[in-house]
Amino acid sequence: VQIITGGAATTPSGRRTATFSGDVWGDSVLPETDDVLINNVFFAPGARTYWHSHDRGQILIVTAGVGAVWDRDGRGGRIATGDVVFIPPGSEHWHGACSDRFMAHTAISLGGHEWLEKVAEDDYLAGAGPA
Ligand code: MN
């Protein structure tokens, strides 16, 4: 048994840069395994992931703020505290904060993942403009 007090990370928070736009910080909640990653992720206003997919899908649990998640087929929308999102295996998508709000979520990522291109500014503002 390992009690993780308050869901705190087991390692220092890390700035996420290479596949994210804007100011994004991540905490690894559980020690990393090959198959499951659990991260608390904080997105400053305007920050978001690049387009990407997860081999076996992903669950997002929004813990604070207001953001958005969208896939290539235009499915998605605004998300806020308490919302739970399931992203199917292989679905290309992005998630992040709205342009004028921060957003924090716990991300449970299953299997490997593939990073793609940056989300274009127009697409970002269309999907996650001012809340
Ligand atoms: Mn994702």
mmCIF file of C-alpha atoms and ligand atoms in Angstrom:
data_model
loop_
_atom_site.group_PDB
_atom_site.id
_atom_site.type_symbol
_atom_site.label_atom_id
_atom_site.label_comp_id
_atom_site.label_asym_id
_atom_site.label_seq_id
_atom_site.Cartn_x
_atom_site.Cartn_y
_atom_site.Cartn_z
ATOM 1 C CA VAL A 1 0.000 0.000 0.000
ATOM 2 C CA GLN A 2 1.204 3.485 -0.832
ATOM 3 C CA ILE A 3 -0.762 6.473 0.417
ATOM 4 C CA ILE A 4 -0.199 9.545 -1.736
ATOM 5 C CA THR A 5 -1.235 12.385 0.513
ATOM 6 C CA GLY A 6 -3.543 14.800 -1.232
ATOM 7 C CA GLY A 7 -2.654 13.218 -4.553
ATOM 8 C CA ALA A 8 0.737 14.905 -4.352
ATOM 9 C CA ALA A 9 3.389 14.000 -6.856
ATOM 10 C CA THR A 10 6.187 11.653 -5.946
ATOM 11 C CA THR A 11 8.683 13.766 -7.901
ATOM 12 C CA PRO A 12 9.027 17.541 -8.405
ATOM 13 C CA SER A 13 6.637 19.264 -10.804
ATOM 14 C CA GLY A 14 7.995 19.506 -14.311
ATOM 15 C CA ARG A 15 7.520 22.190 -16.937
ATOM 16 C CA ARG A 16 6.128 20.594 -20.123
ATOM 17 C CA THR A 17 7.392 22.241 -23.265
ATOM 18 C CA ALA A 18 8.196 20.091 -26.299
ATOM 19 C CA THR A 19 4.669 18.985 -27.195
ATOM 20 C CA PHE A 20 2.678 21.725 -25.509
ATOM 21 C CA SER A 21 1.897 25.364 -26.284
ATOM 22 C CA GLY A 22 1.996 27.868 -23.457
ATOM 23 C CA ASP A 23 2.745 27.354 -19.784
ATOM 24 C CA VAL A 24 2.061 23.761 -18.731
ATOM 25 C CA TRP A 25 3.194 21.961 -15.588
ATOM 26 C CA GLY A 26 2.847 18.277 -14.826
ATOM 27 C CA ASP A 27 3.097 16.096 -11.746
ATOM 28 C CA SER A 28 3.472 12.363 -12.040
ATOM 29 C CA VAL A 29 0.960 10.996 -9.545
ATOM 30 C CA LEU A 30 2.137 7.397 -9.634
ATOM 31 C CA PRO A 31 5.525 5.918 -10.425
ATOM 32 C CA GLU A 32 5.696 5.463 -14.180
ATOM 33 C CA THR A 33 4.889 2.068 -15.644
ATOM 34 C CA ASP A 34 5.052 0.898 -19.237
ATOM 35 C CA ASP A 35 1.345 0.880 -19.672
ATOM 36 C CA VAL A 36 -0.361 3.465 -17.473
ATOM 37 C CA LEU A 37 0.579 7.082 -16.803
ATOM 38 C CA ILE A 38 -1.289 9.192 -14.263
ATOM 39 C CA ASN A 39 -0.436 12.868 -14.279
ATOM 40 C CA ASN A 40 -1.868 15.993 -12.733
ATOM 41 C CA VAL A 41 -1.482 18.665 -15.385
ATOM 42 C CA PHE A 42 -1.896 22.423 -14.997
ATOM 43 C CA PHE A 43 -2.536 24.574 -18.071
ATOM 44 C CA ALA A 44 -2.237 28.356 -17.792
ATOM 45 C CA PRO A 45 -4.774 30.386 -19.835
ATOM 46 C CA GLY A 46 -4.076 29.779 -23.535
ATOM 47 C CA ALA A 47 -2.010 26.642 -22.932
ATOM 48 C CA ARG A 48 -2.783 23.296 -24.573
ATOM 49 C CA THR A 49 -1.300 20.064 -25.836
ATOM 50 C CA TYR A 50 -0.232 19.444 -29.399
ATOM 51 C CA TRP A 51 -2.422 17.074 -31.401
ATOM 52 C CA HIS A 52 -1.785 13.528 -30.190
ATOM 53 C CA SER A 53 -3.272 10.076 -29.695
ATOM 54 C CA HIS A 54 -3.124 7.355 -27.045
ATOM 55 C CA ASP A 55 -2.776 3.706 -28.057
ATOM 56 C CA ARG A 56 -5.334 2.470 -25.531
ATOM 57 C CA GLY A 57 -7.171 5.700 -24.798
ATOM 58 C CA GLN A 58 -7.163 8.289 -22.049
ATOM 59 C CA ILE A 59 -9.404 9.463 -19.220
ATOM 60 C CA LEU A 60 -9.335 13.115 -18.171
ATOM 61 C CA ILE A 61 -10.824 14.241 -14.855
ATOM 62 C CA VAL A 62 -11.047 18.032 -14.674
ATOM 63 C CA THR A 63 -10.067 19.157 -11.185
ATOM 64 C CA ALA A 64 -10.172 22.953 -11.599
ATOM 65 C CA GLY A 65 -10.824 25.697 -14.110
ATOM 66 C CA VAL A 66 -12.281 25.760 -17.610
ATOM 67 C CA GLY A 67 -10.840 24.225 -20.750
ATOM 68 C CA ALA A 68 -11.671 22.270 -23.872
ATOM 69 C CA VAL A 69 -11.018 18.990 -25.639
ATOM 70 C CA TRP A 70 -11.535 18.387 -29.359
ATOM 71 C CA ASP A 71 -10.877 15.598 -31.855
ATOM 72 C CA ARG A 72 -10.197 15.686 -35.615
ATOM 73 C CA ASP A 73 -13.869 15.076 -36.400
ATOM 74 C CA GLY A 74 -15.011 18.125 -34.451
ATOM 75 C CA ARG A 75 -16.268 16.161 -31.463
ATOM 76 C CA GLY A 76 -15.612 17.682 -28.077
ATOM 77 C CA GLY A 77 -16.345 20.919 -26.296
ATOM 78 C CA ARG A 78 -15.821 22.907 -23.154
ATOM 79 C CA ILE A 79 -14.846 21.100 -19.985
ATOM 80 C CA ALA A 80 -14.907 22.322 -16.399
ATOM 81 C CA THR A 81 -14.370 21.108 -12.851
ATOM 82 C CA GLY A 82 -15.880 17.660 -12.312
ATOM 83 C CA ASP A 83 -16.174 16.707 -15.964
ATOM 84 C CA VAL A 84 -14.802 13.322 -16.992
ATOM 85 C CA VAL A 85 -13.688 12.748 -20.588
ATOM 86 C CA PHE A 86 -12.924 9.456 -22.323
ATOM 87 C CA ILE A 87 -10.732 9.622 -25.398
ATOM 88 C CA PRO A 88 -10.925 6.396 -27.422
ATOM 89 C CA PRO A 89 -7.817 4.465 -28.491
ATOM 90 C CA GLY A 90 -6.091 6.062 -31.475
ATOM 91 C CA SER A 91 -8.292 9.167 -31.575
ATOM 92 C CA GLU A 92 -6.292 12.256 -32.574
ATOM 93 C CA HIS A 93 -7.189 15.086 -30.184
ATOM 94 C CA TRP A 94 -5.939 17.940 -28.034
ATOM 95 C CA HIS A 95 -6.865 19.355 -24.643
ATOM 96 C CA GLY A 96 -6.044 22.458 -22.694
ATOM 97 C CA ALA A 97 -7.219 25.609 -20.980
ATOM 98 C CA CYS A 98 -9.543 28.215 -22.461
ATOM 99 C CA SER A 99 -7.824 31.362 -23.658
ATOM 100 C CA ASP A 100 -8.871 33.327 -20.565
ATOM 101 C CA ARG A 101 -9.020 30.605 -17.874
ATOM 102 C CA PHE A 102 -6.636 28.106 -16.382
ATOM 103 C CA MET A 103 -7.530 24.414 -16.313
ATOM 104 C CA ALA A 104 -6.156 21.507 -14.328
ATOM 105 C CA HIS A 105 -6.913 17.846 -14.945
ATOM 106 C CA THR A 106 -5.813 14.435 -13.849
ATOM 107 C CA ALA A 107 -4.897 12.460 -16.974
ATOM 108 C CA ILE A 108 -4.921 8.666 -16.965
ATOM 109 C CA SER A 109 -3.163 7.605 -20.159
ATOM 110 C CA LEU A 110 -3.307 3.993 -21.292
ATOM 111 C CA GLY A 111 -0.610 2.455 -23.462
ATOM 112 C CA GLY A 112 1.806 4.476 -25.560
ATOM 113 C CA HIS A 113 1.097 7.762 -27.252
ATOM 114 C CA GLU A 114 1.944 9.530 -30.484
ATOM 115 C CA TRP A 115 2.630 13.268 -30.605
ATOM 116 C CA LEU A 116 1.627 15.146 -33.767
ATOM 117 C CA GLU A 117 1.652 18.814 -34.800
ATOM 118 C CA LYS A 118 0.909 21.958 -32.860
ATOM 119 C CA VAL A 119 -2.736 23.068 -32.683
ATOM 120 C CA ALA A 120 -3.104 26.041 -35.031
ATOM 121 C CA GLU A 121 -4.032 29.309 -33.337
ATOM 122 C CA ASP A 122 -7.285 29.655 -35.320
ATOM 123 C CA ASP A 123 -8.373 26.121 -34.414
ATOM 124 C CA TYR A 124 -7.471 26.736 -30.789
ATOM 125 C CA LEU A 125 -9.462 29.965 -30.543
ATOM 126 C CA ALA A 126 -12.444 28.424 -32.330
ATOM 127 C CA GLY A 127 -12.553 25.610 -29.785
ATOM 128 C CA ALA A 128 -11.281 27.238 -26.611
ATOM 129 C CA GLY A 129 -11.754 30.993 -26.964
ATOM 130 C CA PRO A 130 -12.850 33.148 -24.018
ATOM 131 C CA ALA A 131 -15.018 31.186 -21.609
HETATM 132 MN MN MN B 1 -4.649 13.251 -24.591
#
